[in-house]
Amino acid sequence: MSYTSTLGARRHVFRDLKTLLAKASPARSGDMLAGLAAGSEEERMAARMALSELPLERFLHEAVVPYEEDEVTRLIIDGHDAGAFAPVASFSVGEFRDWLLSDAADTASLTALAPGLTPEMVAAVSKLMRNQDLILAAAKCQVVTRFRNTLGLPGRLAVRLQPNHPTDDPRGIAAAMLDGLLYGAGDAVIGINPASDSLPAIAALLRLVDDFRMQYEVPTQSCVLTHVTNTLRAMDAGAPVDLVFQSIGGTEAVNRSFGVSAALLDEADSAARSLMRGSVGSNVMYFETGQGSALSANAHHGVDQQTLEARAYGLARRYRPLLVNTVVGFIGPEYLYDGKQIIRAGLEDHFCGKLLGLPMGCDICYTNHAEADQDDMDTLLTLLGVAGINFIMGVPGADDIMLNYQSTSFHDALYLRKLLGRRRAPEFEDWLERMGIADFNGQLLPQGPHQALLALASTLQGAA
């Protein structure tokens, strides 16, 4: 089915729904590379006008990736909740935007609506929204998850402590972990990207973090961000696995390139839940995504990268994950060219994920060959904080020495907490107070002998 729009004296024709969505997208290098982007600002505006008049219900009848060819499409369509969708079923995409920005769209109504929305619906409405619209609507969404602490509560901001090391040196990892904890980071997860995928190395890292967590009763969760099959092997070998990590994308083909399927994720989710290692909840999955992954794998089916990113969230929500993280600028300038595109993509991703009911975080980052700098990241960090993001990254010095990219630091999290009055996960905050790291208001205390964790620094590194 084709779609038309007349702008001035010129009539624009879009041959199908995925073409309409692509042409309506804000400019980004990945869509240009794929030959999907609008050829002019006039064409982009014409596509947005046509998209604004499209009934939301249309997305239930025209798939951007064929149902018969793609398991992500099947999961989205088969899992659609018609009852939850009913309050907005009569809306066009433009009317849906107006409703999202109205007082009628409050936290309770958005929570109830989430199962009734498809990823393509939320991607479509995001294309009609300014940055401030994305922020305002996302800020009304709240998604709370639990494992050993409670994440996503109002007025809270969590941090993934990312103590990576280029050779998986346990002393270097332990030092970075200690550094982050002394800055009050680590309530989202202590998550290590391993340099090696060998099972003994992965198990050693899991034991390093878990031994420390148990000895000092830290109310957080650990994760080694290896392939899901390695995590399953680690569980079989008796390693202390809290969370299962996996990168995912928005089509069956891109997930196949990652070596995963829904069946494999089902198996991992079930295995991790069966361990019953959570103390306050059982959300055990941790997913990472990023615009451009499907195009880089030649698995995009002619669909724009932002719509495919939203479809990855459609897969993620099947598992009620603890954490979902868009690594927004990590894939590189071929997909998001500069700071402006990275900022826009980060706001889109957070909005779409939250609207679909996911606990969204963001690795606010860029590669060293992108046309971006730390000022751009400061801008996105602040905007996402206002939008109510669940968690961000905490990397020593904001410079990951193993993955070689620029992210956010422990100090950046302190800035955002102070600016917006955001506190940590309540269980983690209580632990910081017991350890003499922070006071009862969550403010860091000066370093000194009263801090039990600081006194144990040499012991920790010696044990490593």
Tab-separated table of C-alpha atoms in Angstrom:
chain	number	residue	atom	x	y	z
A	1	MET	CA	0.000	0.000	0.000
A	2	SER	CA	1.377	3.413	-0.961
A	3	TYR	CA	1.033	6.684	0.953
A	4	THR	CA	0.832	10.204	-0.467
A	5	SER	CA	1.241	13.758	0.731
A	6	THR	CA	0.994	17.090	-1.074
A	7	LEU	CA	3.318	19.870	0.008
A	8	GLY	CA	2.814	23.086	-1.869
A	9	ALA	CA	2.341	22.162	-5.516
A	10	ARG	CA	4.273	18.923	-5.261
A	11	ARG	CA	2.799	15.489	-4.601
A	12	HIS	CA	5.006	12.968	-2.790
A	13	VAL	CA	4.362	9.219	-3.019
A	14	PHE	CA	5.820	6.659	-0.566
A	15	ARG	CA	5.499	3.141	-1.892
A	16	ASP	CA	4.988	1.338	1.444
A	17	LEU	CA	5.000	1.778	5.213
A	18	LYS	CA	8.698	1.165	5.751
A	19	THR	CA	9.544	3.752	3.090
A	20	LEU	CA	7.243	6.271	4.760
A	21	LEU	CA	8.881	5.676	8.149
A	22	ALA	CA	12.375	5.986	6.704
A	23	LYS	CA	11.663	9.214	4.848
A	24	ALA	CA	10.050	10.734	7.976
A	25	SER	CA	13.127	10.066	10.126
A	26	PRO	CA	15.424	12.877	11.228
A	27	ALA	CA	18.608	12.906	9.180
A	28	ARG	CA	21.274	10.390	10.183
A	29	SER	CA	24.251	8.937	8.427
A	30	GLY	CA	23.174	5.292	8.688
A	31	ASP	CA	19.949	5.829	6.765
A	32	MET	CA	21.874	7.831	4.165
A	33	LEU	CA	24.410	4.993	3.855
A	34	ALA	CA	21.549	2.526	3.334
A	35	GLY	CA	19.900	4.733	0.701
A	36	LEU	CA	16.743	5.075	2.809
A	37	ALA	CA	16.826	8.705	3.943
A	38	ALA	CA	14.713	11.515	2.585
A	39	GLY	CA	16.356	13.248	-0.344
A	40	SER	CA	15.426	16.712	0.900
A	41	GLU	CA	13.874	18.461	3.863
A	42	GLU	CA	10.755	18.923	1.769
A	43	GLU	CA	10.439	15.177	1.247
A	44	ARG	CA	11.053	14.583	4.967
A	45	MET	CA	8.282	17.009	5.913
A	46	ALA	CA	5.907	15.512	3.360
A	47	ALA	CA	6.536	12.066	4.846
A	48	ARG	CA	5.855	13.370	8.333
A	49	MET	CA	2.589	14.912	7.199
A	50	ALA	CA	1.479	11.620	5.647
A	51	LEU	CA	2.634	9.715	8.734
A	52	SER	CA	0.711	12.009	11.062
A	53	GLU	CA	-2.558	11.049	9.332
A	54	LEU	CA	-1.878	7.297	9.415
A	55	PRO	CA	-4.157	5.342	11.786
A	56	LEU	CA	-2.226	3.580	14.536
A	57	GLU	CA	-4.199	0.458	13.743
A	58	ARG	CA	-2.487	0.288	10.354
A	59	PHE	CA	0.672	-0.995	12.069
A	60	LEU	CA	-1.205	-4.150	13.066
A	61	HIS	CA	-1.911	-4.973	9.422
A	62	GLU	CA	1.235	-3.958	7.512
A	63	ALA	CA	4.536	-5.313	8.817
A	64	VAL	CA	7.764	-3.535	7.925
A	65	VAL	CA	9.518	-6.943	8.028
A	66	PRO	CA	7.276	-9.799	6.785
A	67	TYR	CA	5.610	-11.921	9.460
A	68	GLU	CA	6.454	-15.140	7.625
A	69	GLU	CA	10.169	-14.294	7.440
A	70	ASP	CA	10.960	-12.835	10.827
A	71	GLU	CA	10.483	-14.102	14.389
A	72	VAL	CA	10.752	-10.603	15.866
A	73	THR	CA	7.734	-9.558	13.791
A	74	ARG	CA	5.874	-12.676	14.949
A	75	LEU	CA	6.655	-11.953	18.610
A	76	ILE	CA	5.457	-8.368	18.201
A	77	ILE	CA	2.183	-9.240	16.458
A	78	ASP	CA	1.376	-12.388	18.428
A	79	GLY	CA	2.107	-10.665	21.725
A	80	HIS	CA	0.012	-7.583	21.035
A	81	ASP	CA	-2.518	-6.797	23.783
A	82	ALA	CA	-5.671	-5.533	22.056
A	83	GLY	CA	-7.316	-4.614	25.346
A	84	ALA	CA	-4.414	-2.397	26.395
A	85	PHE	CA	-4.419	-0.791	22.929
A	86	ALA	CA	-8.138	0.041	23.021
A	87	PRO	CA	-7.849	3.560	24.567
A	88	VAL	CA	-5.783	4.799	21.599
A	89	ALA	CA	-7.038	2.430	18.881
A	90	SER	CA	-8.937	5.191	17.082
A	91	PHE	CA	-5.993	7.614	17.003
A	92	SER	CA	-3.844	8.575	14.068
A	93	VAL	CA	-0.110	8.864	14.696
A	94	GLY	CA	-0.489	12.643	14.960
A	95	GLU	CA	-3.382	12.358	17.408
A	96	PHE	CA	-1.325	9.898	19.439
A	97	ARG	CA	1.467	12.479	19.677
A	98	ASP	CA	-0.991	15.117	20.908
A	99	TRP	CA	-2.374	12.702	23.499
A	100	LEU	CA	1.089	11.758	24.765
A	101	LEU	CA	1.835	15.408	25.440
A	102	SER	CA	-1.484	16.011	27.175
A	103	ASP	CA	-2.259	15.707	30.886
A	104	ALA	CA	-4.435	12.684	30.110
A	105	ALA	CA	-1.286	10.668	29.419
A	106	ASP	CA	-0.103	10.223	32.998
A	107	THR	CA	2.125	7.556	34.494
A	108	ALA	CA	-0.715	5.149	35.241
A	109	SER	CA	-2.265	5.382	31.775
A	110	LEU	CA	1.106	5.012	30.032
A	111	THR	CA	1.953	1.948	32.109
A	112	ALA	CA	-1.373	0.345	31.219
A	113	LEU	CA	-0.958	1.241	27.552
A	114	ALA	CA	2.546	-0.217	27.055
A	115	PRO	CA	1.502	-3.820	26.193
A	116	GLY	CA	-0.866	-2.463	23.543
A	117	LEU	CA	1.791	-0.572	21.611
A	118	THR	CA	3.973	-2.056	18.908
A	119	PRO	CA	7.542	-0.845	18.370
A	120	GLU	CA	6.605	0.534	14.968
A	121	MET	CA	3.881	2.677	16.552
A	122	VAL	CA	6.253	4.280	19.030
A	123	ALA	CA	8.955	4.704	16.380
A	124	ALA	CA	6.416	6.436	14.149
A	125	VAL	CA	5.230	8.889	16.763
A	126	SER	CA	8.806	9.698	17.779
A	127	LYS	CA	9.460	10.886	14.208
A	128	LEU	CA	6.824	13.605	14.680
A	129	MET	CA	8.266	14.836	17.967
A	130	ARG	CA	10.771	17.531	18.820
A	131	ASN	CA	13.447	16.753	21.392
A	132	GLN	CA	11.450	18.446	24.123
A	133	ASP	CA	8.425	16.279	23.259
A	134	LEU	CA	10.515	13.117	23.620
A	135	ILE	CA	11.755	14.314	27.006
A	136	LEU	CA	8.347	15.344	28.330
A	137	ALA	CA	6.572	12.132	27.343
A	138	ALA	CA	9.374	9.831	28.544
A	139	ALA	CA	9.537	11.620	31.902
A	140	LYS	CA	5.959	10.500	32.589
A	141	CYS	CA	6.906	6.818	32.179
A	142	GLN	CA	8.145	4.818	35.155
A	143	VAL	CA	9.489	1.279	34.876
A	144	VAL	CA	10.582	-0.404	38.121
A	145	THR	CA	12.663	-3.599	38.174
A	146	ARG	CA	14.257	-5.611	40.967
A	147	PHE	CA	16.976	-8.165	41.635
A	148	ARG	CA	19.044	-7.337	44.743
A	149	ASN	CA	17.891	-3.752	44.795
A	150	THR	CA	15.073	-1.684	43.334
A	151	LEU	CA	15.712	0.300	40.155
A	152	GLY	CA	13.597	2.907	38.392
A	153	LEU	CA	11.748	4.407	41.342
A	154	PRO	CA	10.733	8.092	41.016
A	155	GLY	CA	13.543	10.474	41.865
A	156	ARG	CA	16.214	7.782	41.497
A	157	LEU	CA	19.134	7.345	39.100
A	158	ALA	CA	21.313	4.232	39.023
A	159	VAL	CA	24.803	3.688	37.611
A	160	ARG	CA	26.387	0.663	35.994
A	161	LEU	CA	29.901	0.394	37.368
A	162	GLN	CA	32.042	-0.633	34.355
A	163	PRO	CA	35.512	-1.691	35.615
A	164	ASN	CA	36.915	-3.024	32.329
A	165	HIS	CA	40.569	-3.924	31.832
A	166	PRO	CA	42.355	-4.713	28.526
A	167	THR	CA	43.843	-7.963	29.876
A	168	ASP	CA	41.160	-8.833	32.463
A	169	ASP	CA	43.789	-8.199	35.166
A	170	PRO	CA	41.882	-8.826	38.421
A	171	ARG	CA	43.926	-6.161	40.217
A	172	GLY	CA	42.986	-3.525	37.655
A	173	ILE	CA	39.338	-4.555	37.718
A	174	ALA	CA	39.292	-4.572	41.520
A	175	ALA	CA	40.858	-1.103	41.648
A	176	ALA	CA	38.301	0.322	39.222
A	177	MET	CA	35.474	-1.381	41.093
A	178	LEU	CA	36.643	0.063	44.392
A	179	ASP	CA	37.014	3.513	42.815
A	180	GLY	CA	33.435	3.407	41.559
A	181	LEU	CA	31.954	2.207	44.831
A	182	LEU	CA	33.712	5.002	46.711
A	183	TYR	CA	31.990	7.435	44.351
A	184	GLY	CA	28.637	5.795	45.062
A	185	ALA	CA	28.350	4.031	41.683
A	186	GLY	CA	27.292	0.452	41.061
A	187	ASP	CA	23.644	0.173	42.057
A	188	ALA	CA	22.455	-0.771	38.542
A	189	VAL	CA	25.068	-3.499	38.126
A	190	ILE	CA	28.782	-4.134	38.377
A	191	GLY	CA	29.220	-5.112	34.744
A	192	ILE	CA	32.495	-6.200	33.170
A	193	ASN	CA	33.141	-6.453	29.427
A	194	PRO	CA	35.656	-9.323	29.303
A	195	ALA	CA	38.705	-9.159	27.074
A	196	SER	CA	38.602	-12.962	26.789
A	197	ASP	CA	35.651	-15.231	26.104
A	198	SER	CA	37.277	-18.294	27.646
A	199	LEU	CA	35.094	-19.983	30.237
A	200	PRO	CA	37.793	-20.009	32.979
A	201	ALA	CA	38.360	-16.265	32.516
A	202	ILE	CA	34.642	-15.515	32.658
A	203	ALA	CA	34.168	-17.674	35.750
A	204	ALA	CA	37.129	-15.990	37.464
A	205	LEU	CA	35.631	-12.535	36.883
A	206	LEU	CA	32.241	-13.664	38.160
A	207	ARG	CA	33.843	-15.062	41.325
A	208	LEU	CA	35.929	-11.923	41.840
A	209	VAL	CA	32.866	-9.689	41.961
A	210	ASP	CA	30.636	-12.153	43.786
A	211	ASP	CA	33.177	-12.904	46.514
A	212	PHE	CA	33.520	-9.202	47.197
A	213	ARG	CA	29.755	-8.656	47.066
A	214	MET	CA	29.081	-11.403	49.583
A	215	GLN	CA	31.931	-10.504	51.927
A	216	TYR	CA	30.817	-6.880	52.227
A	217	GLU	CA	27.081	-7.478	51.698
A	218	VAL	CA	26.764	-5.138	48.734
A	219	PRO	CA	23.102	-4.995	47.592
A	220	THR	CA	23.758	-5.021	43.859
A	221	GLN	CA	24.103	-7.489	41.011
A	222	SER	CA	27.041	-8.541	38.874
A	223	CYS	CA	27.347	-9.407	35.207
A	224	VAL	CA	30.099	-10.420	32.816
A	225	LEU	CA	28.948	-9.180	29.419
A	226	THR	CA	29.806	-12.237	27.378
A	227	HIS	CA	27.728	-14.112	24.821
A	228	VAL	CA	24.621	-15.787	26.208
A	229	THR	CA	25.967	-19.240	25.346
A	230	ASN	CA	29.040	-18.575	27.486
A	231	THR	CA	26.799	-17.507	30.358
A	232	LEU	CA	24.812	-20.733	30.043
A	233	ARG	CA	28.064	-22.703	30.150
A	234	ALA	CA	29.162	-20.718	33.202
A	235	MET	CA	25.885	-21.537	34.961
A	236	ASP	CA	26.307	-25.220	34.124
A	237	ALA	CA	29.812	-25.063	35.638
A	238	GLY	CA	28.461	-23.578	38.874
A	239	ALA	CA	29.740	-20.017	38.409
A	240	PRO	CA	27.863	-17.334	40.394
A	241	VAL	CA	25.742	-15.826	37.584
A	242	ASP	CA	23.321	-13.044	38.531
A	243	LEU	CA	22.309	-11.527	35.196
A	244	VAL	CA	22.342	-12.860	31.637
A	245	PHE	CA	23.664	-10.331	29.128
A	246	GLN	CA	23.111	-10.258	25.381
A	247	SER	CA	23.263	-7.747	22.541
A	248	ILE	CA	20.109	-7.910	20.446
A	249	GLY	CA	18.676	-6.240	17.343
A	250	GLY	CA	15.365	-5.643	15.636
A	251	THR	CA	15.285	-8.457	13.070
A	252	GLU	CA	15.714	-12.204	13.156
A	253	ALA	CA	18.589	-11.860	10.710
A	254	VAL	CA	20.623	-9.462	12.845
A	255	ASN	CA	20.049	-11.631	15.897
A	256	ARG	CA	21.222	-14.631	13.887
A	257	SER	CA	24.414	-12.682	13.146
A	258	PHE	CA	24.790	-12.237	16.921
A	259	GLY	CA	24.323	-15.993	17.337
A	260	VAL	CA	21.034	-15.720	19.216
A	261	SER	CA	17.351	-16.497	18.798
A	262	ALA	CA	14.254	-16.141	20.910
A	263	ALA	CA	14.493	-19.827	21.822
A	264	LEU	CA	18.042	-19.378	23.109
A	265	LEU	CA	17.060	-16.283	25.109
A	266	ASP	CA	14.080	-18.189	26.526
A	267	GLU	CA	16.461	-20.917	27.697
A	268	ALA	CA	18.851	-18.443	29.317
A	269	ASP	CA	16.079	-16.500	31.027
A	270	SER	CA	14.629	-19.695	32.469
A	271	ALA	CA	18.031	-20.958	33.614
A	272	ALA	CA	18.926	-17.706	35.373
A	273	ARG	CA	15.544	-17.469	37.093
A	274	SER	CA	15.906	-21.046	38.328
A	275	LEU	CA	19.022	-20.045	40.290
A	276	MET	CA	16.873	-17.697	42.430
A	277	ARG	CA	19.834	-15.471	43.298
A	278	GLY	CA	17.808	-12.266	43.560
A	279	SER	CA	16.824	-11.099	47.030
A	280	VAL	CA	14.083	-8.577	46.198
A	281	GLY	CA	13.086	-9.601	42.653
A	282	SER	CA	13.674	-11.913	39.718
A	283	ASN	CA	14.407	-9.667	36.720
A	284	VAL	CA	17.516	-11.439	35.381
A	285	MET	CA	18.132	-10.258	31.803
A	286	TYR	CA	20.385	-7.407	30.653
A	287	PHE	CA	20.153	-6.338	27.001
A	288	GLU	CA	22.218	-3.878	24.999
A	289	THR	CA	21.151	-2.386	21.689
A	290	GLY	CA	22.218	0.368	19.311
A	291	GLN	CA	20.970	2.073	16.178
A	292	GLY	CA	22.743	0.753	13.097
A	293	SER	CA	23.423	-2.823	14.200
A	294	ALA	CA	21.070	-4.328	11.610
A	295	LEU	CA	22.523	-2.258	8.782
A	296	SER	CA	26.074	-3.219	9.764
A	297	ALA	CA	25.008	-6.885	9.517
A	298	ASN	CA	23.162	-6.330	6.202
A	299	ALA	CA	20.017	-7.462	8.018
A	300	HIS	CA	17.863	-4.330	7.910
A	301	HIS	CA	15.271	-5.351	5.252
A	302	GLY	CA	15.212	-1.769	3.959
A	303	VAL	CA	13.901	-0.441	7.288
A	304	ASP	CA	15.346	2.689	8.886
A	305	GLN	CA	17.682	2.193	11.832
A	306	GLN	CA	15.547	3.920	14.454
A	307	THR	CA	12.489	1.779	13.694
A	308	LEU	CA	14.662	-1.323	13.909
A	309	GLU	CA	16.029	-0.134	17.252
A	310	ALA	CA	12.472	0.108	18.576
A	311	ARG	CA	11.819	-3.426	17.298
A	312	ALA	CA	14.764	-4.640	19.378
A	313	TYR	CA	12.868	-3.295	22.398
A	314	GLY	CA	9.870	-5.320	21.266
A	315	LEU	CA	12.008	-8.434	21.617
A	316	ALA	CA	13.525	-7.314	24.926
A	317	ARG	CA	10.226	-6.765	26.712
A	318	ARG	CA	9.332	-10.439	26.268
A	319	TYR	CA	11.831	-11.159	29.077
A	320	ARG	CA	10.936	-8.467	31.641
A	321	PRO	CA	14.632	-7.476	31.867
A	322	LEU	CA	16.311	-5.748	34.790
A	323	LEU	CA	18.237	-3.452	32.447
A	324	VAL	CA	18.087	-2.374	28.799
A	325	ASN	CA	20.891	-0.166	27.572
A	326	THR	CA	21.157	1.661	24.271
A	327	VAL	CA	24.876	2.074	23.516
A	328	VAL	CA	23.980	5.081	21.491
A	329	GLY	CA	27.217	6.290	19.879
A	330	PHE	CA	29.307	3.141	20.091
A	331	ILE	CA	28.800	1.739	16.595
A	332	GLY	CA	30.364	4.840	15.028
A	333	PRO	CA	29.843	7.835	12.732
A	334	GLU	CA	28.799	5.624	9.820
A	335	TYR	CA	25.446	5.348	11.628
A	336	LEU	CA	25.318	8.450	13.845
A	337	TYR	CA	27.672	10.989	12.370
A	338	ASP	CA	27.993	13.735	14.947
A	339	GLY	CA	26.916	15.007	18.344
A	340	LYS	CA	23.590	16.277	17.040
A	341	GLN	CA	22.641	12.870	15.636
A	342	ILE	CA	23.833	11.049	18.767
A	343	ILE	CA	21.803	13.344	21.020
A	344	ARG	CA	18.663	12.881	18.961
A	345	ALA	CA	19.103	9.100	18.810
A	346	GLY	CA	19.607	8.838	22.561
A	347	LEU	CA	16.399	10.729	23.257
A	348	GLU	CA	14.494	8.631	20.693
A	349	ASP	CA	15.757	5.362	22.119
A	350	HIS	CA	14.908	6.288	25.688
A	351	PHE	CA	11.444	7.499	24.725
A	352	CYS	CA	10.612	4.424	22.638
A	353	GLY	CA	11.896	1.973	25.218
A	354	LYS	CA	10.093	3.611	28.105
A	355	LEU	CA	6.835	3.826	26.147
A	356	LEU	CA	7.091	0.079	25.502
A	357	GLY	CA	7.532	-0.550	29.231
A	358	LEU	CA	11.280	-1.145	29.417
A	359	PRO	CA	13.782	-0.075	32.117
A	360	MET	CA	15.925	2.079	29.836
A	361	GLY	CA	19.475	3.161	30.397
A	362	CYS	CA	21.952	4.720	28.008
A	363	ASP	CA	25.661	4.435	27.436
A	364	ILE	CA	26.095	8.101	26.565
A	365	CYS	CA	29.119	7.626	24.374
A	366	TYR	CA	31.012	8.234	21.157
A	367	THR	CA	33.940	6.731	19.296
A	368	ASN	CA	37.090	8.742	18.801
A	369	HIS	CA	36.531	9.151	15.046
A	370	ALA	CA	33.009	10.632	15.412
A	371	GLU	CA	32.306	14.341	15.060
A	372	ALA	CA	31.402	14.591	18.736
A	373	ASP	CA	33.037	15.521	22.007
A	374	GLN	CA	32.413	15.419	25.740
A	375	ASP	CA	30.334	18.609	25.625
A	376	ASP	CA	27.861	16.760	23.411
A	377	MET	CA	27.780	13.954	25.949
A	378	ASP	CA	27.179	16.458	28.763
A	379	THR	CA	24.182	17.740	26.829
A	380	LEU	CA	22.718	14.282	26.252
A	381	LEU	CA	23.451	13.264	29.856
A	382	THR	CA	21.518	16.257	31.161
A	383	LEU	CA	18.592	15.790	28.786
A	384	LEU	CA	18.253	12.095	29.604
A	385	GLY	CA	18.418	12.885	33.306
A	386	VAL	CA	15.504	15.300	32.908
A	387	ALA	CA	13.686	12.631	30.855
A	388	GLY	CA	13.917	10.196	33.782
A	389	ILE	CA	16.451	7.660	32.556
A	390	ASN	CA	16.817	4.619	34.828
A	391	PHE	CA	20.605	4.301	34.680
A	392	ILE	CA	23.800	5.498	33.012
A	393	MET	CA	27.373	4.201	32.771
A	394	GLY	CA	30.149	4.824	35.268
A	395	VAL	CA	33.567	4.399	33.624
A	396	PRO	CA	36.800	5.488	35.354
A	397	GLY	CA	37.656	8.855	33.827
A	398	ALA	CA	34.892	8.319	31.202
A	399	ASP	CA	37.537	6.613	28.995
A	400	ASP	CA	37.130	2.861	28.631
A	401	ILE	CA	40.687	1.516	28.343
A	402	MET	CA	39.535	-1.878	27.053
A	403	LEU	CA	36.811	-0.933	24.549
A	404	ASN	CA	38.567	2.320	23.517
A	405	TYR	CA	35.607	4.680	23.453
A	406	GLN	CA	34.400	7.668	25.461
A	407	SER	CA	31.505	7.320	27.904
A	408	THR	CA	30.425	8.884	31.214
A	409	SER	CA	32.358	8.890	34.468
A	410	PHE	CA	31.573	8.461	38.155
A	411	HIS	CA	31.850	12.254	38.419
A	412	ASP	CA	29.261	12.728	35.671
A	413	ALA	CA	26.772	10.739	37.746
A	414	LEU	CA	27.511	12.942	40.772
A	415	TYR	CA	26.835	16.018	38.630
A	416	LEU	CA	23.477	14.701	37.481
A	417	ARG	CA	22.449	13.656	40.985
A	418	LYS	CA	23.272	17.067	42.371
A	419	LEU	CA	21.643	18.975	39.507
A	420	LEU	CA	18.372	17.033	39.513
A	421	GLY	CA	18.227	15.765	43.101
A	422	ARG	CA	18.396	12.121	41.986
A	423	ARG	CA	19.183	9.470	44.590
A	424	ARG	CA	20.508	5.937	44.269
A	425	ALA	CA	18.600	2.679	44.585
A	426	PRO	CA	17.319	2.707	48.186
A	427	GLU	CA	18.963	-0.552	49.277
A	428	PHE	CA	22.300	0.542	47.811
A	429	GLU	CA	22.010	3.962	49.393
A	430	ASP	CA	21.488	2.376	52.819
A	431	TRP	CA	24.630	0.280	52.272
A	432	LEU	CA	26.688	3.355	51.373
A	433	GLU	CA	25.608	4.942	54.645
A	434	ARG	CA	26.527	1.815	56.642
A	435	MET	CA	29.935	1.754	54.977
A	436	GLY	CA	30.610	5.421	55.751
A	437	ILE	CA	30.735	6.381	52.074
A	438	ALA	CA	27.639	8.597	52.048
A	439	ASP	CA	25.390	10.232	54.621
A	440	PHE	CA	21.679	9.544	55.140
A	441	ASN	CA	20.850	12.071	52.410
A	442	GLY	CA	22.989	10.190	49.905
A	443	GLN	CA	25.745	12.817	49.856
A	444	LEU	CA	29.295	11.476	49.636
A	445	LEU	CA	31.382	11.917	52.768
A	446	PRO	CA	35.034	13.029	52.709
A	447	GLN	CA	37.428	10.119	52.449
A	448	GLY	CA	38.894	9.020	55.742
A	449	PRO	CA	39.481	6.148	58.137
A	450	HIS	CA	35.744	5.977	58.936
A	451	GLN	CA	35.151	4.469	55.506
A	452	ALA	CA	35.320	0.723	55.973
A	453	LEU	CA	35.591	0.048	52.253
A	454	LEU	CA	38.549	2.389	51.797
A	455	ALA	CA	40.368	0.700	54.656
A	456	LEU	CA	39.947	-2.621	52.867
A	457	ALA	CA	41.406	-1.432	49.545
A	458	SER	CA	44.774	-3.103	49.997
A	459	THR	CA	43.086	-6.303	51.185
A	460	LEU	CA	40.849	-6.398	48.109
A	461	GLN	CA	43.698	-5.908	45.651
A	462	GLY	CA	45.877	-8.358	47.505
A	463	ALA	CA	43.171	-10.999	47.327
A	464	ALA	CA	42.783	-10.310	43.614
